[in-house]
mmCIF file of C-alpha atoms and ligand atoms in Angstrom:
data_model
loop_
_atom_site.group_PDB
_atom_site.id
_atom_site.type_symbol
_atom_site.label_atom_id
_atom_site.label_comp_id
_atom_site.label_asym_id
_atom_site.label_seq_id
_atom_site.Cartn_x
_atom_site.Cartn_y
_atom_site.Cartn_z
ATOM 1 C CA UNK E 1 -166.055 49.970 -89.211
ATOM 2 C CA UNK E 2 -166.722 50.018 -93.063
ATOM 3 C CA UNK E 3 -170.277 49.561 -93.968
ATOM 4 C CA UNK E 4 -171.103 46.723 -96.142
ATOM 5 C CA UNK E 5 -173.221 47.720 -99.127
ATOM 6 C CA UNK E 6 -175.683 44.840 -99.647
ATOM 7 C CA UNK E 7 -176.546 44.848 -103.502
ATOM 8 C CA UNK E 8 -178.284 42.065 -103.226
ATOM 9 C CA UNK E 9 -180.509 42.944 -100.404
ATOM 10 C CA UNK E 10 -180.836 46.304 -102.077
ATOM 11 C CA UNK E 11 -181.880 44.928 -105.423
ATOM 12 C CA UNK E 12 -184.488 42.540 -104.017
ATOM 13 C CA UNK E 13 -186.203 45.736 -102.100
ATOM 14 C CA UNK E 14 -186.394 47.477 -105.719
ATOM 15 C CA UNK E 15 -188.130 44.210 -107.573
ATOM 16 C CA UNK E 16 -190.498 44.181 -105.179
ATOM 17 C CA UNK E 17 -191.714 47.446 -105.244
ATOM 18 C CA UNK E 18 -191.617 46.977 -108.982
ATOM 19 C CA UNK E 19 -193.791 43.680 -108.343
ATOM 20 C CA UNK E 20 -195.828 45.525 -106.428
ATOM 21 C CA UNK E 21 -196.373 48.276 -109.155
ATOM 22 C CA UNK E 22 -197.254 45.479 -111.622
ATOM 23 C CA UNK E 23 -200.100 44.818 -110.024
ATOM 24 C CA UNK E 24 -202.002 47.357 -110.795
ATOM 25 C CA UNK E 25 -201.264 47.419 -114.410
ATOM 26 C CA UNK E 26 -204.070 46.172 -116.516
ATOM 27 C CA UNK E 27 -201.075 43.879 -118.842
ATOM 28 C CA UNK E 28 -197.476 42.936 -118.227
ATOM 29 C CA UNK E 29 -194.511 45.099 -119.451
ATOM 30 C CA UNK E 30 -192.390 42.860 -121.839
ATOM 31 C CA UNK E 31 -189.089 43.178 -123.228
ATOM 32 C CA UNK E 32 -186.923 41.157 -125.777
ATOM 33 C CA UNK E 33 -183.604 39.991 -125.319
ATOM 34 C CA UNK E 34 -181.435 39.583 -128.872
ATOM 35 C CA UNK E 35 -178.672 37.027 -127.635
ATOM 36 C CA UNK E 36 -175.864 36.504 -130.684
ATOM 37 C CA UNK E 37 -173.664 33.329 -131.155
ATOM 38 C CA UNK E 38 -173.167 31.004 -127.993
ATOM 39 C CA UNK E 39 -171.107 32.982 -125.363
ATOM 40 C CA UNK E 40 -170.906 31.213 -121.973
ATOM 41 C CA UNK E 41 -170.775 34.232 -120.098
ATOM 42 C CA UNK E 42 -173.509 35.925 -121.970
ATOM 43 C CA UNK E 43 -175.959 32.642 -121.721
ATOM 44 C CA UNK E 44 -175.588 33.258 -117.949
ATOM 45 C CA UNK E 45 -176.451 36.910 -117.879
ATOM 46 C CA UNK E 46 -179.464 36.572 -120.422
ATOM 47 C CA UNK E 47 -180.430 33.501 -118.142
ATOM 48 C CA UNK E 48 -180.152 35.465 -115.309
ATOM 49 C CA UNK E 49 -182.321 38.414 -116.573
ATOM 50 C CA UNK E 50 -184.880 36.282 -117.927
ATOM 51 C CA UNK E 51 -185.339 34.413 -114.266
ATOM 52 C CA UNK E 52 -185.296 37.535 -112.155
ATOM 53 C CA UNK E 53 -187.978 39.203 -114.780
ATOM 54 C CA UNK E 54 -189.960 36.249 -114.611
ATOM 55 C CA UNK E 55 -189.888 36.357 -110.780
ATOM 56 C CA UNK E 56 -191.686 39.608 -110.925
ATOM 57 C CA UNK E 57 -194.333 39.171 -113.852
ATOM 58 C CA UNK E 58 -192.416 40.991 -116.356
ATOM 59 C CA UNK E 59 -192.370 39.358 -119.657
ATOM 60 C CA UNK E 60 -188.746 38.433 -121.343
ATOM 61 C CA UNK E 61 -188.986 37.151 -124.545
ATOM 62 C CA UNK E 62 -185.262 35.778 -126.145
ATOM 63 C CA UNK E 63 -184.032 36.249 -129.817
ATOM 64 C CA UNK E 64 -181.550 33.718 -130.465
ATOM 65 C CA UNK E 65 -179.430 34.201 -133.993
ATOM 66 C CA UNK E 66 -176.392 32.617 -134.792
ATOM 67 C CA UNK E 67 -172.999 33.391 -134.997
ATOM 68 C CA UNK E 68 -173.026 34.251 -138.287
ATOM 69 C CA UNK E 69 -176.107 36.117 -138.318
ATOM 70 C CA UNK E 70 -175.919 38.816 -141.045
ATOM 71 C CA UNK E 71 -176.307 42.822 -139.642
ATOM 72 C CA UNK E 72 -179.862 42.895 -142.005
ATOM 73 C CA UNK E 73 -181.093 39.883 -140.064
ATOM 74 C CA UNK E 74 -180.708 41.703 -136.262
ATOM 75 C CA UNK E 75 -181.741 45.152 -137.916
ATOM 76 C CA UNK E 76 -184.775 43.460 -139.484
ATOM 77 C CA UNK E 77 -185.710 41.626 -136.115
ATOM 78 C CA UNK E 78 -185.574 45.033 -134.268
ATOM 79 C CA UNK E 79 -187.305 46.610 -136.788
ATOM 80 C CA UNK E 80 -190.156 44.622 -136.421
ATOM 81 C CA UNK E 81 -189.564 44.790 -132.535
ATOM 82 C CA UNK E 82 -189.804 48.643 -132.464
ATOM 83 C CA UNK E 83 -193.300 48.459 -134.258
ATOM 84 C CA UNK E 84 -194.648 45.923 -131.687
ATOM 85 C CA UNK E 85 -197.267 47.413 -129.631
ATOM 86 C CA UNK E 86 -196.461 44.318 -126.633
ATOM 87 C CA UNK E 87 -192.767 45.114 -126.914
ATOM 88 C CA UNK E 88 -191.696 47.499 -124.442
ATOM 89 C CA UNK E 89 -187.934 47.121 -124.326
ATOM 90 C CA UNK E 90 -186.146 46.315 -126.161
ATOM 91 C CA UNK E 91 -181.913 45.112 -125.022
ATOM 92 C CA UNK E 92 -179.002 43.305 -127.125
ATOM 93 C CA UNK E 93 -176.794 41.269 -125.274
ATOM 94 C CA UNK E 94 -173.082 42.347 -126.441
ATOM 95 C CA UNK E 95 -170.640 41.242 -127.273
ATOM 96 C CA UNK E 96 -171.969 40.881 -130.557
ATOM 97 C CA UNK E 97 -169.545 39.188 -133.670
ATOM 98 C CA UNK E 98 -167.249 40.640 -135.545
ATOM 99 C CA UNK E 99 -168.656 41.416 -138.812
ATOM 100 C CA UNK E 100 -171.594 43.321 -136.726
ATOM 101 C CA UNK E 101 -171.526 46.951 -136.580
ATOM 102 C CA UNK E 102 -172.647 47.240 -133.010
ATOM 103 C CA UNK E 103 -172.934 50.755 -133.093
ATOM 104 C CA UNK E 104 -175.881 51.169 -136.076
ATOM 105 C CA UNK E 105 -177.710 48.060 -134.116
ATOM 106 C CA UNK E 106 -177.843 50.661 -131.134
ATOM 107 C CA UNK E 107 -178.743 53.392 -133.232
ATOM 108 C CA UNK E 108 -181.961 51.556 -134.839
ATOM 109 C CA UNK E 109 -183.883 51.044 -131.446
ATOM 110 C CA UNK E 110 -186.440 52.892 -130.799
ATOM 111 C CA UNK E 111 -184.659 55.080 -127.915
ATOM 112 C CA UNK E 112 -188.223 54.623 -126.080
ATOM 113 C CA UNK E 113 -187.754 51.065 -126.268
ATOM 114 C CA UNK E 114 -183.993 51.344 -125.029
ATOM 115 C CA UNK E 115 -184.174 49.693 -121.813
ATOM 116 C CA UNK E 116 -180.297 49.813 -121.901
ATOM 117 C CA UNK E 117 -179.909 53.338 -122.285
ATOM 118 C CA UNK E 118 -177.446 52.736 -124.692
ATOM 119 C CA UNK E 119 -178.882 54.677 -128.136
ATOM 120 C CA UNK E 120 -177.612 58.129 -128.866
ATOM 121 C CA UNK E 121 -181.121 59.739 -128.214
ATOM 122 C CA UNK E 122 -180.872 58.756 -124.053
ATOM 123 C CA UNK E 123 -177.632 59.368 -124.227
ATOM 124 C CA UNK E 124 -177.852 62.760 -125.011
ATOM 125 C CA UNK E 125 -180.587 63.360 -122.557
ATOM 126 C CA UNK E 126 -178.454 62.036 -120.395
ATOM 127 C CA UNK E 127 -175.378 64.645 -121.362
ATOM 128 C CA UNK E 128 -178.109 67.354 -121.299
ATOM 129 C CA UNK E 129 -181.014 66.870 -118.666
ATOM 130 C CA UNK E 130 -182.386 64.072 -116.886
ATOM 131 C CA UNK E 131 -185.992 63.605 -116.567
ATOM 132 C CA UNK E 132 -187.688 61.149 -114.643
ATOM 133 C CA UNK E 133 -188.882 59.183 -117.394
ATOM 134 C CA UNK E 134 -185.313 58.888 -118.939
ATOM 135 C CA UNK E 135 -183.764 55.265 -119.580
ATOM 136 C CA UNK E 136 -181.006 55.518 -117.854
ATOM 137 C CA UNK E 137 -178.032 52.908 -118.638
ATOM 138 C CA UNK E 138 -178.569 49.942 -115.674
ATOM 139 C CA UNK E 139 -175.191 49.471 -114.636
ATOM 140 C CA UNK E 140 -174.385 53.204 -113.853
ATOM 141 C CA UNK E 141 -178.015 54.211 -112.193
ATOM 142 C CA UNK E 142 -177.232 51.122 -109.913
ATOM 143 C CA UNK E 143 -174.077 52.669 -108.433
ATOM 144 C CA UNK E 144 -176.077 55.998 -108.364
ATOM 145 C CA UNK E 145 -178.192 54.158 -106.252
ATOM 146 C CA UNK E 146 -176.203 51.853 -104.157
ATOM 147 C CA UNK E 147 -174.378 55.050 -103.093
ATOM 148 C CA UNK E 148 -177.103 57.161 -102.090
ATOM 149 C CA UNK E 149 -178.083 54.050 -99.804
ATOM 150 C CA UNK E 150 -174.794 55.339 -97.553
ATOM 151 C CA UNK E 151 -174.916 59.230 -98.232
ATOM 152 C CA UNK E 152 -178.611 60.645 -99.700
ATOM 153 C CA UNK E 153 -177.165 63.975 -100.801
ATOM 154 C CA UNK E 154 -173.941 63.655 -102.951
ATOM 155 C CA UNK E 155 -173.464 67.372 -103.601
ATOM 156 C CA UNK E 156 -169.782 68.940 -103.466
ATOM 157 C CA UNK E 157 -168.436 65.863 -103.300
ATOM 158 C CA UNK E 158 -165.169 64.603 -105.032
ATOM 159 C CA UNK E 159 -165.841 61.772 -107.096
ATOM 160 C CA UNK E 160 -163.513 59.266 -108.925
ATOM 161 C CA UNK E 161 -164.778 56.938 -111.785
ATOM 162 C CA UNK E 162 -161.910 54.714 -112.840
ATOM 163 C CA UNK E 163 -162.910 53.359 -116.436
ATOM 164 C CA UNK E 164 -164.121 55.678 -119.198
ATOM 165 C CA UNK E 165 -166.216 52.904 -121.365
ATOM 166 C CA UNK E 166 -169.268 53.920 -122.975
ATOM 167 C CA UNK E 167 -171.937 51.672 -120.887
ATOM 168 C CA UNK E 168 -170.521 52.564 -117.464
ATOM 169 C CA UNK E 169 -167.662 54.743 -116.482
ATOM 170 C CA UNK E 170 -168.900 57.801 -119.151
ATOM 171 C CA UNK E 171 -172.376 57.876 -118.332
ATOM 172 C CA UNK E 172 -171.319 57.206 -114.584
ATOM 173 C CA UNK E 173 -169.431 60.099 -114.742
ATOM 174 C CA UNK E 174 -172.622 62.154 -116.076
ATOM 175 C CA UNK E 175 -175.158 61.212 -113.634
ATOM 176 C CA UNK E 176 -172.333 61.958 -111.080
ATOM 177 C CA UNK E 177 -172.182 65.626 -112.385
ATOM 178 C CA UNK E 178 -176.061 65.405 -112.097
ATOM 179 C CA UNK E 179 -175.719 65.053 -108.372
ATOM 180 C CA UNK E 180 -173.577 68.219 -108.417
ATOM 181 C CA UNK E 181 -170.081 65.869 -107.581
ATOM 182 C CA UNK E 182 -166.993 67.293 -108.618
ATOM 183 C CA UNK E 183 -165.934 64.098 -110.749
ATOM 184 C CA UNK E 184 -162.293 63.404 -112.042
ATOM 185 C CA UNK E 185 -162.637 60.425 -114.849
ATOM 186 C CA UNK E 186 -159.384 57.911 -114.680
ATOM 187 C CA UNK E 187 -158.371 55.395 -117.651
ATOM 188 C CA UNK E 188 -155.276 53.204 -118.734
ATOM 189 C CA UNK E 189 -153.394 56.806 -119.694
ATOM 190 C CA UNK E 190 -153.806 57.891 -116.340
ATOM 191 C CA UNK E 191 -150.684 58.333 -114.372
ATOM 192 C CA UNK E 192 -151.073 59.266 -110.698
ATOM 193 C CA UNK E 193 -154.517 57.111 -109.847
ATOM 194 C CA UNK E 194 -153.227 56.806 -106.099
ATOM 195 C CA UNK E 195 -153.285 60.707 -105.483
ATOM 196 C CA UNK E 196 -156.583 61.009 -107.488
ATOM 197 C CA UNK E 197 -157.675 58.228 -105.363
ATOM 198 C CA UNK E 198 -156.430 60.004 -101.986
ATOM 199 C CA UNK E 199 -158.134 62.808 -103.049
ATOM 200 C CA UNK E 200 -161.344 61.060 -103.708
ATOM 201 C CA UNK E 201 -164.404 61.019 -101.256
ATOM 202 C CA UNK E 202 -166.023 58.699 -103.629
ATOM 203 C CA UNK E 203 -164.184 55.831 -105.929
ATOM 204 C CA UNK E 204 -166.350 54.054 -108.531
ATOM 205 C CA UNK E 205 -164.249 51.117 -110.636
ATOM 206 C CA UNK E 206 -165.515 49.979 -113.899
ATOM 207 C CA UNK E 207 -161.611 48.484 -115.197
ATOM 208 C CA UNK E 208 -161.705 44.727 -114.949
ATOM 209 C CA UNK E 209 -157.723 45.294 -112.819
ATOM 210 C CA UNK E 210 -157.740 42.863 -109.575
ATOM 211 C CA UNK E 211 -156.096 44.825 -106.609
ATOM 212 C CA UNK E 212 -156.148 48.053 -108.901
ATOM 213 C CA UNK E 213 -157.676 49.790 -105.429
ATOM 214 C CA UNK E 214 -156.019 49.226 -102.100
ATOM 215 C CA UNK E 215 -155.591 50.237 -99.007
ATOM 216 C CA UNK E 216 -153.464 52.953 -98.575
ATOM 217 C CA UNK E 217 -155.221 54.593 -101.674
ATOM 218 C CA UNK E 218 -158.095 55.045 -99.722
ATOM 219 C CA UNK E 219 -159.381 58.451 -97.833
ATOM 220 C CA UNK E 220 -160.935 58.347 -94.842
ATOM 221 C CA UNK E 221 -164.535 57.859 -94.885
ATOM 222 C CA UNK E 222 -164.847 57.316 -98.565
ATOM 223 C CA UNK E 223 -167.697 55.303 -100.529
ATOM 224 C CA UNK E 224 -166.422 52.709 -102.474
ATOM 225 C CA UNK E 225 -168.316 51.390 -105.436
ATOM 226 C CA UNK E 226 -166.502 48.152 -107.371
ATOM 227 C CA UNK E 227 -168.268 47.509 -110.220
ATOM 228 C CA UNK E 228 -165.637 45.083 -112.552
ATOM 229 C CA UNK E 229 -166.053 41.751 -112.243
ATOM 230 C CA UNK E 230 -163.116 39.609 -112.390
ATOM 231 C CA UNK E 231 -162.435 35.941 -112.650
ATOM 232 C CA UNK E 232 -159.726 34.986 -109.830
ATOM 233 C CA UNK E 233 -160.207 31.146 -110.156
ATOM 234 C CA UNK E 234 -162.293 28.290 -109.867
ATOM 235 C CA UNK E 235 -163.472 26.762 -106.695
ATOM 236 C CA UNK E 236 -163.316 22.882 -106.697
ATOM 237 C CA UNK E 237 -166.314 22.086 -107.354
ATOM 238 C CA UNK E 238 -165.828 23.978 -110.917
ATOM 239 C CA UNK E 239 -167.393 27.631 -109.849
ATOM 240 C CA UNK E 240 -165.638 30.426 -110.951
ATOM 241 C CA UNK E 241 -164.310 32.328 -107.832
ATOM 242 C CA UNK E 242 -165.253 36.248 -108.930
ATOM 243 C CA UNK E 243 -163.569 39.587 -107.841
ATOM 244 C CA UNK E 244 -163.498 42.996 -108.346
ATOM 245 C CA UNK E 245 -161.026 45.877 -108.889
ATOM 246 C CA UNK E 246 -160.882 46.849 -105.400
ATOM 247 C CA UNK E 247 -158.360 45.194 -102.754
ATOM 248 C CA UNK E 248 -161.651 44.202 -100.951
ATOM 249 C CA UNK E 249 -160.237 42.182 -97.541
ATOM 250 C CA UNK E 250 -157.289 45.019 -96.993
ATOM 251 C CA UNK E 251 -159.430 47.563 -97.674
ATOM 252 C CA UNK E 252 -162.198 45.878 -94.874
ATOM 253 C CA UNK E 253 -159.200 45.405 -92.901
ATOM 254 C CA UNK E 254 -158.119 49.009 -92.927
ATOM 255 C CA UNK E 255 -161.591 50.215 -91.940
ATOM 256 C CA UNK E 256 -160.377 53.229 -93.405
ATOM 257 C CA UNK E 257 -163.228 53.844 -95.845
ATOM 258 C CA UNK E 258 -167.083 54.359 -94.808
ATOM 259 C CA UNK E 259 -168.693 51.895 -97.163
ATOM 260 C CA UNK E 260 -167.796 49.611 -99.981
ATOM 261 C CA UNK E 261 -170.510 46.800 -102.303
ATOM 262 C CA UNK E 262 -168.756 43.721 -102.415
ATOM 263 C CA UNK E 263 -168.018 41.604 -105.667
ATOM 264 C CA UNK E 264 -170.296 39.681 -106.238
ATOM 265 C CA UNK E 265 -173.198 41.026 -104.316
ATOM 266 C CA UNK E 266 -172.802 44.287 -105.137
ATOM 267 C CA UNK E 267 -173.175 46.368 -108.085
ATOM 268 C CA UNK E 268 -174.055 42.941 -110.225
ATOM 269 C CA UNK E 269 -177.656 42.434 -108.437
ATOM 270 C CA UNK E 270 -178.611 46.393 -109.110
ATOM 271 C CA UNK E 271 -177.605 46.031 -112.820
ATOM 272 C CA UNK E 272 -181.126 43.764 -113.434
ATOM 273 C CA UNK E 273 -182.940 45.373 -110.803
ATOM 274 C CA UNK E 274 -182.435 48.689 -112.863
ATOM 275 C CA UNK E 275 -182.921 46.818 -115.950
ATOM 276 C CA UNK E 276 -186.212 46.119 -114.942
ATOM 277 C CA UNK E 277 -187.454 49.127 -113.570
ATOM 278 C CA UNK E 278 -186.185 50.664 -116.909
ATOM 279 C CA UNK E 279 -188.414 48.087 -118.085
ATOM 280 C CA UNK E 280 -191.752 49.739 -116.127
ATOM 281 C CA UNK E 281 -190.596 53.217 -117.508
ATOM 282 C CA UNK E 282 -190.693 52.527 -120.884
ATOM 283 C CA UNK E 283 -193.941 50.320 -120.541
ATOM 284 C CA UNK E 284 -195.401 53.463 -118.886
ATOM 285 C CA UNK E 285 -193.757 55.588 -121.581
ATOM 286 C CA UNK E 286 -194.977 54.112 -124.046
ATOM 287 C CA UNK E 287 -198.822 53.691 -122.119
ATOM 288 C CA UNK E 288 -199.011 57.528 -122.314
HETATM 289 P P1 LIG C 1 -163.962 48.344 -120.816
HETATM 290 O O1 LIG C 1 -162.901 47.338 -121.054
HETATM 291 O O2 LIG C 1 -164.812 48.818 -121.914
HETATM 292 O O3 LIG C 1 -163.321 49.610 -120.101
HETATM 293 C C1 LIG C 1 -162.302 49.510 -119.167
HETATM 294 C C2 LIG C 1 -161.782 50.895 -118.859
HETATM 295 O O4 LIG C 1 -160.728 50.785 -117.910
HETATM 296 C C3 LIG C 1 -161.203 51.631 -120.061
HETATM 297 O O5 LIG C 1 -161.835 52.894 -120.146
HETATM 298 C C4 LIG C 1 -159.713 51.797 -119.743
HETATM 299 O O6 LIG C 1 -159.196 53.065 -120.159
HETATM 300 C C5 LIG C 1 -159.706 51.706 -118.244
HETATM 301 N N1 LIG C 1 -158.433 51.209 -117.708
HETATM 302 C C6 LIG C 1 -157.715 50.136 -118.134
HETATM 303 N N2 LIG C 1 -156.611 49.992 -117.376
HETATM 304 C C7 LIG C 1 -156.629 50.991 -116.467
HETATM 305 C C8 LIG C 1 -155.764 51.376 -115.420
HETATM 306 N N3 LIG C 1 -154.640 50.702 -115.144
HETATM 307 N N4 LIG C 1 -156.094 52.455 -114.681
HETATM 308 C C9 LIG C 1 -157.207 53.147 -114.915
HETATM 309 N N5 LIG C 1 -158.085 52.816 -115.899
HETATM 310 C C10 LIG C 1 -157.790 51.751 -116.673
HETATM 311 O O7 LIG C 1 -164.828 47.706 -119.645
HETATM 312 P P2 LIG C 1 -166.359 47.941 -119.181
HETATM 313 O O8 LIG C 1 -167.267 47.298 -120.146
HETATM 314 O O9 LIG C 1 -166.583 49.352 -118.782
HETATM 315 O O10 LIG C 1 -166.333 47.051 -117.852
HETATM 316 C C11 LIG C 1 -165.435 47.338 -116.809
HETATM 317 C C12 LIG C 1 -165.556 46.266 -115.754
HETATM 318 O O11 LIG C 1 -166.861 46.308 -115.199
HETATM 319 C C13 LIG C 1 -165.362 44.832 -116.268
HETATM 320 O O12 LIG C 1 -164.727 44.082 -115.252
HETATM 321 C C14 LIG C 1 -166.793 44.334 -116.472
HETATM 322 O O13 LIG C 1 -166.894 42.938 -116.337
HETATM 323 C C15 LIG C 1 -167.496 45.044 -115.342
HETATM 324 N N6 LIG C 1 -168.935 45.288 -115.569
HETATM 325 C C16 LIG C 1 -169.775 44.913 -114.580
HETATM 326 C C17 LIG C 1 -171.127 45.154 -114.718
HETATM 327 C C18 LIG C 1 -172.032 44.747 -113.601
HETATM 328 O O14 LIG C 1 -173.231 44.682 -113.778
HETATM 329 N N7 LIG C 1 -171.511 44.517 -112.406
HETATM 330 C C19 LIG C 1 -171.631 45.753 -115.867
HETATM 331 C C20 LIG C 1 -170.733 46.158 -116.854
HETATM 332 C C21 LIG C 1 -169.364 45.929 -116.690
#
């Protein structure tokens, strides 16, 4: 039988031992959110942030700007953010518009404030060594987790991370090499995914491809991570009906492969619960 991994379940265990580690702080970490132009999807994600912070006394404060918001206007804002004593992260919901240069926005946050791991700084501590106070990116240190919640020790361990984007299948990659895997990266130029896949005791997906993973790609026992979220449809009631990259009802059907998170449910829930314990980090960081 393939093990169900329970993101959600998972997630809520990790807010509230971050809840818990709140309470003996003498004041409440805070973060700011910098939300661009009016993006349906990205109004849901920021909502959904500010709610689950909220739920466990950390502070969210938003930054709305406009669509056509000017790059000195954001760079000024974070500016001013970085200096804030009560600001301890510091995140900008992407995408951002056109005639910003997202990568100098990322560049100007304090990396001790980067509560997406995204700046160059924790991204090179990331290439180079770990520590425990490093701000990891969210969405990879969630899959990092999720899977260690079906094998603890990940050493010698083929690993496949389909996707080579900068916020998950690159650093995913890294912290996969971190846990001594031996990790093979797949993209669109990749030509013989099945065999990699075959080959593969763990498969992470980060490609936005329904049914890119099925079945008969799958070795036995393998951990299964889907982390794309696609939209397959809308129920009638006007909800969008969501799926990953992973065949996810063949696969179940198979029982080929030892475990595999769901979508939704799976990596989505871990993305803010790592958020916000990146959150606590840099607050304690930046306590020291
Ligand atoms: P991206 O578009 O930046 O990257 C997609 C990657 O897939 C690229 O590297 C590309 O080379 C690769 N790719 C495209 N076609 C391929 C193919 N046929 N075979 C192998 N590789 C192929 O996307 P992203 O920002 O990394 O996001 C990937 C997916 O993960 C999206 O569905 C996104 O919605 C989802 N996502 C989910 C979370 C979460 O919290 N659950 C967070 C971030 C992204």
């Amino acid at each position: 039988m393939t093990i169900l991994i329970d993101g959600k379940k998972i997630a809520s265990q990790i807010k509230e031992n971050i809840k818990k580690e709140l309470e003996s702080l003498t004041s409440k970490p805070s973060f700011a959110i910098i939300l661009v132009g009016n993006n349906s999807a990205s109004e849901i994600y920021v909502r959904n942030k500010i709610r689950e912070a909220q739920n466990i006394g950390i502070i969210a404060n938003l930054f709305r700007f406009s669509e056509d918001v000017t790059q000195s206007e954001i760079t000024n804002k974070i500016k001013e953010l970085n200096k804030d004593d009560n600001t301890h992260g510091i995140i900008i919901q992407m995408p951002l518009p056109k005639q910003i240069d997202t990568k100098e926005i990322i560049n100007i946050i304090n990396p001790s404030k980067d509560v997406d791991g995204f700046n160059p700084i924790n991204v090179g501590k990331l290439n180079i060594g770990i520590e425990k106070d490093t701000l990891l990116p969210c969405t990879p240190k969630g899959c990092i987790y999720l899977l260690k919640t079906i094998e603890e020790n990940l050493s010698g361990k083929n690993a496949l991370v389909i996707g080579r984007s900068n916020i998950v299948g690159r650093p995913l990659a890294n912290l996969l090499v971190h846990e001594n895997c031996t990790v093979t990266m797949a993209h669109s130029h990749t030509k013989n995914l099945k065999d990699l896949c075959l080959n593969s005791d763990i498969i992470i997906s980060a490609v936005g491809s329904p049914n890119l993973v099925t079945a008969d790609m799958i070795k036995k026992d393998a951990i299964l991570i889907d982390v794309a979220i696609n939209q397959k449809g809308m129920t009638e009631s006007g909800k969008h009906i969501l799926c990953g990259d992973m065949d996810y009802n063949s696969i179940l059907g198979a029982g080929i492969a030892k475990a595999i998170s769901p979508v939704p449910g799976g990596v989505g829930p871990m993305t803010i619960a790592m958020l916000l314990s990146n959150v606590l980090t840099a607050y304690n960081n930046n306590s020291k």
